[in-house]
Amino acid sequence: MMREWPFTIPEDLRQAIEAANQDAWAAPFRAWAKSHGLRLKLGWWQGLERSMSEQDQWRWPPKPQDRWLGMKEWLERHDVPAPEKLPTRPEKTRAGLGH
């Protein structure tokens, strides 16, 4: 059975997108995919570009998590398996809750 992609953006991808220009999602995504050994076909790329350009038409600029949901849907549509260990964002604890 194929591992599922997380709903929350992987931490390394979030950092890469935030470090880039707001509209520059493609280079960070390609570098991230390569660093995790994802096998992506060039013929698929047009669908992802279309999805991201639809997000660019939103009233408010898309956040990295918005970008990720479009990327996640695209990866799943093309049956790209999730790598075993994706860096996840550290859980935040709230002071005073006794945890």
CSV table of N, CA and C in Angstrom, one decimal:
chain,number,residue,atom,x,y,z
A,1,MET,N,0.8,-1.2,0.0
A,1,MET,CA,0.0,0.0,0.0
A,1,MET,C,0.9,1.3,0.0
A,2,MET,N,0.5,2.2,-0.8
A,2,MET,CA,1.3,3.5,-0.9
A,2,MET,C,1.1,4.3,0.3
A,3,ARG,N,2.2,4.9,0.8
A,3,ARG,CA,2.1,5.9,1.9
A,3,ARG,C,1.3,7.1,1.5
A,4,GLU,N,0.6,7.7,2.4
A,4,GLU,CA,-0.2,8.8,2.1
A,4,GLU,C,0.6,10.1,2.3
A,5,TRP,N,0.3,11.1,1.5
A,5,TRP,CA,0.9,12.4,1.7
A,5,TRP,C,0.2,13.1,2.9
A,6,PRO,N,1.0,13.9,3.7
A,6,PRO,CA,0.4,14.6,4.8
A,6,PRO,C,-0.4,15.7,4.4
A,7,PHE,N,-1.4,16.1,5.2
A,7,PHE,CA,-2.2,17.3,4.9
A,7,PHE,C,-1.5,18.6,5.2
A,8,THR,N,-0.6,18.5,6.2
A,8,THR,CA,0.2,19.7,6.6
A,8,THR,C,1.5,19.7,5.7
A,9,ILE,N,1.8,20.9,5.2
A,9,ILE,CA,3.0,21.0,4.4
A,9,ILE,C,4.2,20.5,5.1
A,10,PRO,N,5.1,19.7,4.4
A,10,PRO,CA,6.3,19.3,5.0
A,10,PRO,C,7.2,20.5,5.3
A,11,GLU,N,7.9,20.5,6.5
A,11,GLU,CA,8.6,21.6,7.0
A,11,GLU,C,9.6,22.2,6.0
A,12,ASP,N,10.4,21.3,5.4
A,12,ASP,CA,11.4,21.7,4.5
A,12,ASP,C,10.9,22.4,3.3
A,13,LEU,N,9.7,22.0,2.8
A,13,LEU,CA,9.1,22.7,1.7
A,13,LEU,C,8.5,24.0,2.1
A,14,ARG,N,7.9,24.1,3.3
A,14,ARG,CA,7.4,25.3,3.8
A,14,ARG,C,8.5,26.4,3.9
A,15,GLN,N,9.7,26.0,4.4
A,15,GLN,CA,10.8,26.9,4.5
A,15,GLN,C,11.3,27.4,3.2
A,16,ALA,N,11.4,26.4,2.2
A,16,ALA,CA,11.9,26.8,0.9
A,16,ALA,C,10.9,27.8,0.2
A,17,ILE,N,9.6,27.5,0.3
A,17,ILE,CA,8.7,28.4,-0.3
A,17,ILE,C,8.7,29.8,0.3
A,18,GLU,N,8.8,29.8,1.7
A,18,GLU,CA,8.8,31.1,2.4
A,18,GLU,C,10.1,31.9,2.1
A,19,ALA,N,11.2,31.2,1.8
A,19,ALA,CA,12.4,31.9,1.5
A,19,ALA,C,12.4,32.5,0.1
A,20,ALA,N,11.6,31.9,-0.8
A,20,ALA,CA,11.5,32.4,-2.2
A,20,ALA,C,10.5,33.5,-2.3
A,21,ASN,N,10.5,34.1,-3.5
A,21,ASN,CA,9.5,35.1,-3.8
A,21,ASN,C,8.1,34.5,-3.7
A,22,GLN,N,7.1,35.3,-3.3
A,22,GLN,CA,5.8,34.8,-3.1
A,22,GLN,C,5.2,34.0,-4.3
A,23,ASP,N,5.6,34.4,-5.5
A,23,ASP,CA,5.1,33.7,-6.7
A,23,ASP,C,6.0,32.6,-7.1
A,24,ALA,N,7.2,32.5,-6.5
A,24,ALA,CA,8.2,31.5,-7.0
A,24,ALA,C,8.0,30.2,-6.3
A,25,TRP,N,7.0,29.4,-6.6
A,25,TRP,CA,6.7,28.1,-6.0
A,25,TRP,C,7.4,27.0,-6.7
A,26,ALA,N,7.7,27.2,-8.0
A,26,ALA,CA,8.1,26.1,-8.9
A,26,ALA,C,9.6,25.6,-8.5
A,27,ALA,N,10.5,26.6,-8.4
A,27,ALA,CA,11.9,26.2,-8.1
A,27,ALA,C,12.0,25.5,-6.7
A,28,PRO,N,11.4,26.1,-5.7
A,28,PRO,CA,11.5,25.4,-4.4
A,28,PRO,C,10.8,24.0,-4.5
A,29,PHE,N,9.7,23.8,-5.2
A,29,PHE,CA,9.0,22.5,-5.3
A,29,PHE,C,9.9,21.5,-6.0
A,30,ARG,N,10.5,22.0,-7.1
A,30,ARG,CA,11.4,21.1,-7.9
A,30,ARG,C,12.6,20.6,-7.1
A,31,ALA,N,13.2,21.6,-6.4
A,31,ALA,CA,14.4,21.2,-5.6
A,31,ALA,C,13.9,20.3,-4.4
A,32,TRP,N,12.8,20.6,-3.8
A,32,TRP,CA,12.3,19.7,-2.7
A,32,TRP,C,12.0,18.3,-3.3
A,33,ALA,N,11.3,18.2,-4.4
A,33,ALA,CA,11.0,16.9,-5.0
A,33,ALA,C,12.3,16.1,-5.3
A,34,LYS,N,13.3,16.8,-5.8
A,34,LYS,CA,14.5,16.1,-6.2
A,34,LYS,C,15.2,15.7,-4.9
A,35,SER,N,15.2,16.5,-3.8
A,35,SER,CA,15.9,16.1,-2.6
A,35,SER,C,15.3,14.9,-1.9
A,36,HIS,N,14.0,14.6,-2.2
A,36,HIS,CA,13.3,13.5,-1.7
A,36,HIS,C,13.2,12.3,-2.6
A,37,GLY,N,13.8,12.4,-3.8
A,37,GLY,CA,13.9,11.4,-4.8
A,37,GLY,C,12.6,11.1,-5.5
A,38,LEU,N,11.7,12.1,-5.6
A,38,LEU,CA,10.4,11.9,-6.2
A,38,LEU,C,10.6,11.8,-7.7
A,39,ARG,N,9.9,10.9,-8.4
A,39,ARG,CA,10.0,10.7,-9.8
A,39,ARG,C,8.8,11.4,-10.5
A,40,LEU,N,9.0,12.6,-11.0
A,40,LEU,CA,8.0,13.4,-11.6
A,40,LEU,C,8.2,13.4,-13.1
A,41,LYS,N,7.2,13.3,-13.9
A,41,LYS,CA,7.3,13.4,-15.3
A,41,LYS,C,7.0,14.8,-15.8
A,42,LEU,N,7.7,15.2,-16.8
A,42,LEU,CA,7.6,16.6,-17.4
A,42,LEU,C,6.2,16.8,-17.9
A,43,GLY,N,5.6,15.7,-18.5
A,43,GLY,CA,4.2,15.8,-19.1
A,43,GLY,C,3.2,16.1,-18.0
A,44,TRP,N,3.4,15.9,-16.8
A,44,TRP,CA,2.5,16.2,-15.7
A,44,TRP,C,2.5,17.7,-15.3
A,45,TRP,N,3.6,18.3,-15.6
A,45,TRP,CA,3.9,19.6,-15.0
A,45,TRP,C,2.9,20.7,-15.4
A,46,GLN,N,2.3,20.6,-16.6
A,46,GLN,CA,1.3,21.6,-17.0
A,46,GLN,C,0.1,21.6,-16.1
A,47,GLY,N,-0.3,20.5,-15.6
A,47,GLY,CA,-1.5,20.4,-14.7
A,47,GLY,C,-1.2,21.1,-13.4
A,48,LEU,N,0.0,21.0,-12.9
A,48,LEU,CA,0.4,21.6,-11.6
A,48,LEU,C,0.5,23.1,-11.8
A,49,GLU,N,1.1,23.5,-13.0
A,49,GLU,CA,1.2,25.0,-13.2
A,49,GLU,C,-0.2,25.6,-13.4
A,50,ARG,N,-1.2,24.9,-13.9
A,50,ARG,CA,-2.5,25.4,-14.1
A,50,ARG,C,-3.2,25.5,-12.7
A,51,SER,N,-3.0,24.5,-11.8
A,51,SER,CA,-3.5,24.6,-10.5
A,51,SER,C,-2.9,25.8,-9.7
A,52,MET,N,-1.6,26.0,-9.8
A,52,MET,CA,-1.0,27.1,-9.1
A,52,MET,C,-1.4,28.4,-9.6
A,53,SER,N,-1.6,28.5,-11.0
A,53,SER,CA,-2.1,29.8,-11.5
A,53,SER,C,-3.5,30.1,-11.1
A,54,GLU,N,-4.3,29.1,-10.9
A,54,GLU,CA,-5.7,29.3,-10.4
A,54,GLU,C,-5.6,29.9,-9.0
A,55,GLN,N,-4.7,29.4,-8.2
A,55,GLN,CA,-4.5,30.0,-6.8
A,55,GLN,C,-4.1,31.4,-6.9
A,56,ASP,N,-3.3,31.8,-7.9
A,56,ASP,CA,-2.8,33.1,-8.1
A,56,ASP,C,-3.9,34.1,-8.4
A,57,GLN,N,-5.1,33.6,-8.8
A,57,GLN,CA,-6.2,34.4,-9.1
A,57,GLN,C,-7.1,34.7,-7.8
A,58,TRP,N,-6.8,34.1,-6.7
A,58,TRP,CA,-7.5,34.3,-5.5
A,58,TRP,C,-7.4,35.8,-5.1
A,59,ARG,N,-8.3,36.2,-4.3
A,59,ARG,CA,-8.3,37.6,-3.8
A,59,ARG,C,-7.1,37.9,-2.9
A,60,TRP,N,-6.7,36.9,-2.1
A,60,TRP,CA,-5.6,37.0,-1.2
A,60,TRP,C,-4.5,36.1,-1.8
A,61,PRO,N,-3.2,36.5,-1.6
A,61,PRO,CA,-2.1,35.6,-2.1
A,61,PRO,C,-2.2,34.2,-1.4
A,62,PRO,N,-1.9,33.1,-2.1
A,62,PRO,CA,-1.9,31.8,-1.5
A,62,PRO,C,-0.7,31.7,-0.5
A,63,LYS,N,-1.0,31.1,0.6
A,63,LYS,CA,0.1,30.8,1.6
A,63,LYS,C,0.8,29.5,1.2
A,64,PRO,N,1.9,29.2,1.8
A,64,PRO,CA,2.6,27.9,1.5
A,64,PRO,C,1.7,26.7,1.7
A,65,GLN,N,0.8,26.7,2.7
A,65,GLN,CA,-0.1,25.6,3.0
A,65,GLN,C,-1.1,25.4,1.8
A,66,ASP,N,-1.6,26.6,1.3
A,66,ASP,CA,-2.5,26.5,0.1
A,66,ASP,C,-1.8,25.9,-1.1
A,67,ARG,N,-0.5,26.3,-1.3
A,67,ARG,CA,0.3,25.8,-2.4
A,67,ARG,C,0.4,24.3,-2.2
A,68,TRP,N,0.7,23.9,-1.0
A,68,TRP,CA,0.9,22.4,-0.7
A,68,TRP,C,-0.3,21.6,-1.0
A,69,LEU,N,-1.5,22.1,-0.7
A,69,LEU,CA,-2.7,21.3,-0.9
A,69,LEU,C,-2.9,21.1,-2.4
A,70,GLY,N,-2.6,22.1,-3.2
A,70,GLY,CA,-2.6,21.9,-4.7
A,70,GLY,C,-1.5,20.9,-5.2
A,71,MET,N,-0.3,21.0,-4.6
A,71,MET,CA,0.8,20.1,-4.9
A,71,MET,C,0.4,18.7,-4.5
A,72,LYS,N,-0.1,18.5,-3.3
A,72,LYS,CA,-0.5,17.2,-2.7
A,72,LYS,C,-1.5,16.5,-3.6
A,73,GLU,N,-2.5,17.3,-4.0
A,73,GLU,CA,-3.6,16.7,-4.9
A,73,GLU,C,-3.0,16.3,-6.2
A,74,TRP,N,-2.0,17.1,-6.8
A,74,TRP,CA,-1.4,16.8,-8.0
A,74,TRP,C,-0.5,15.5,-7.9
A,75,LEU,N,0.2,15.4,-6.8
A,75,LEU,CA,1.1,14.2,-6.5
A,75,LEU,C,0.2,13.0,-6.4
A,76,GLU,N,-0.9,13.1,-5.7
A,76,GLU,CA,-1.8,11.9,-5.5
A,76,GLU,C,-2.4,11.5,-6.8
A,77,ARG,N,-2.8,12.5,-7.7
A,77,ARG,CA,-3.5,12.2,-8.9
A,77,ARG,C,-2.5,11.4,-9.8
A,78,HIS,N,-1.2,11.6,-9.7
A,78,HIS,CA,-0.2,10.9,-10.5
A,78,HIS,C,0.4,9.8,-9.8
A,79,ASP,N,-0.2,9.4,-8.7
A,79,ASP,CA,0.3,8.2,-7.9
A,79,ASP,C,1.8,8.2,-7.6
A,80,VAL,N,2.2,9.4,-7.2
A,80,VAL,CA,3.6,9.6,-6.7
A,80,VAL,C,3.6,9.2,-5.3
A,81,PRO,N,4.4,8.2,-4.9
A,81,PRO,CA,4.4,7.7,-3.5
A,81,PRO,C,5.1,8.7,-2.6
A,82,ALA,N,4.6,8.9,-1.4
A,82,ALA,CA,5.2,9.8,-0.4
A,82,ALA,C,6.5,9.1,0.1
A,83,PRO,N,7.6,9.9,0.3
A,83,PRO,CA,8.8,9.3,0.9
A,83,PRO,C,8.5,8.8,2.3
A,84,GLU,N,9.4,8.0,2.8
A,84,GLU,CA,9.2,7.4,4.1
A,84,GLU,C,9.2,8.5,5.2
A,85,LYS,N,10.2,9.4,5.2
A,85,LYS,CA,10.4,10.3,6.2
A,85,LYS,C,10.4,11.8,5.7
A,86,LEU,N,9.3,12.4,5.8
A,86,LEU,CA,9.2,13.8,5.5
A,86,LEU,C,9.4,14.7,6.7
A,87,PRO,N,10.2,15.7,6.7
A,87,PRO,CA,10.3,16.6,7.9
A,87,PRO,C,8.9,17.2,8.1
A,88,THR,N,8.5,17.1,9.4
A,88,THR,CA,7.2,17.8,9.7
A,88,THR,C,7.5,18.9,10.7
A,89,ARG,N,6.5,19.8,10.7
A,89,ARG,CA,6.6,21.0,11.5
A,89,ARG,C,6.5,20.6,13.0
A,90,PRO,N,7.4,21.1,13.8
A,90,PRO,CA,7.3,20.7,15.2
A,90,PRO,C,6.0,21.1,15.8
A,91,GLU,N,5.5,20.2,16.7
A,91,GLU,CA,4.2,20.5,17.4
A,91,GLU,C,4.4,21.7,18.3
A,92,LYS,N,3.5,22.5,18.4
A,92,LYS,CA,3.5,23.7,19.3
A,92,LYS,C,2.8,23.3,20.6
A,93,THR,N,3.4,23.6,21.7
A,93,THR,CA,2.7,23.3,23.0
A,93,THR,C,2.3,24.7,23.6
A,94,ARG,N,1.2,24.6,24.3
A,94,ARG,CA,0.7,25.9,24.9
A,94,ARG,C,1.1,25.9,26.3
A,95,ALA,N,1.8,26.9,26.8
A,95,ALA,CA,2.2,27.0,28.1
A,95,ALA,C,1.1,27.0,29.1
A,96,GLY,N,1.2,26.4,30.2
A,96,GLY,CA,0.2,26.4,31.2
A,96,GLY,C,-0.9,25.3,31.1
A,97,LEU,N,-0.7,24.4,30.1
A,97,LEU,CA,-1.7,23.4,29.9
A,97,LEU,C,-1.4,22.1,30.6
A,98,GLY,N,-0.1,22.1,31.1
A,98,GLY,CA,0.3,20.9,31.8
A,98,GLY,C,0.7,19.7,30.9
A,99,HIS,N,1.1,20.1,29.7
A,99,HIS,CA,1.6,19.0,28.8
A,99,HIS,C,3.0,19.1,28.6
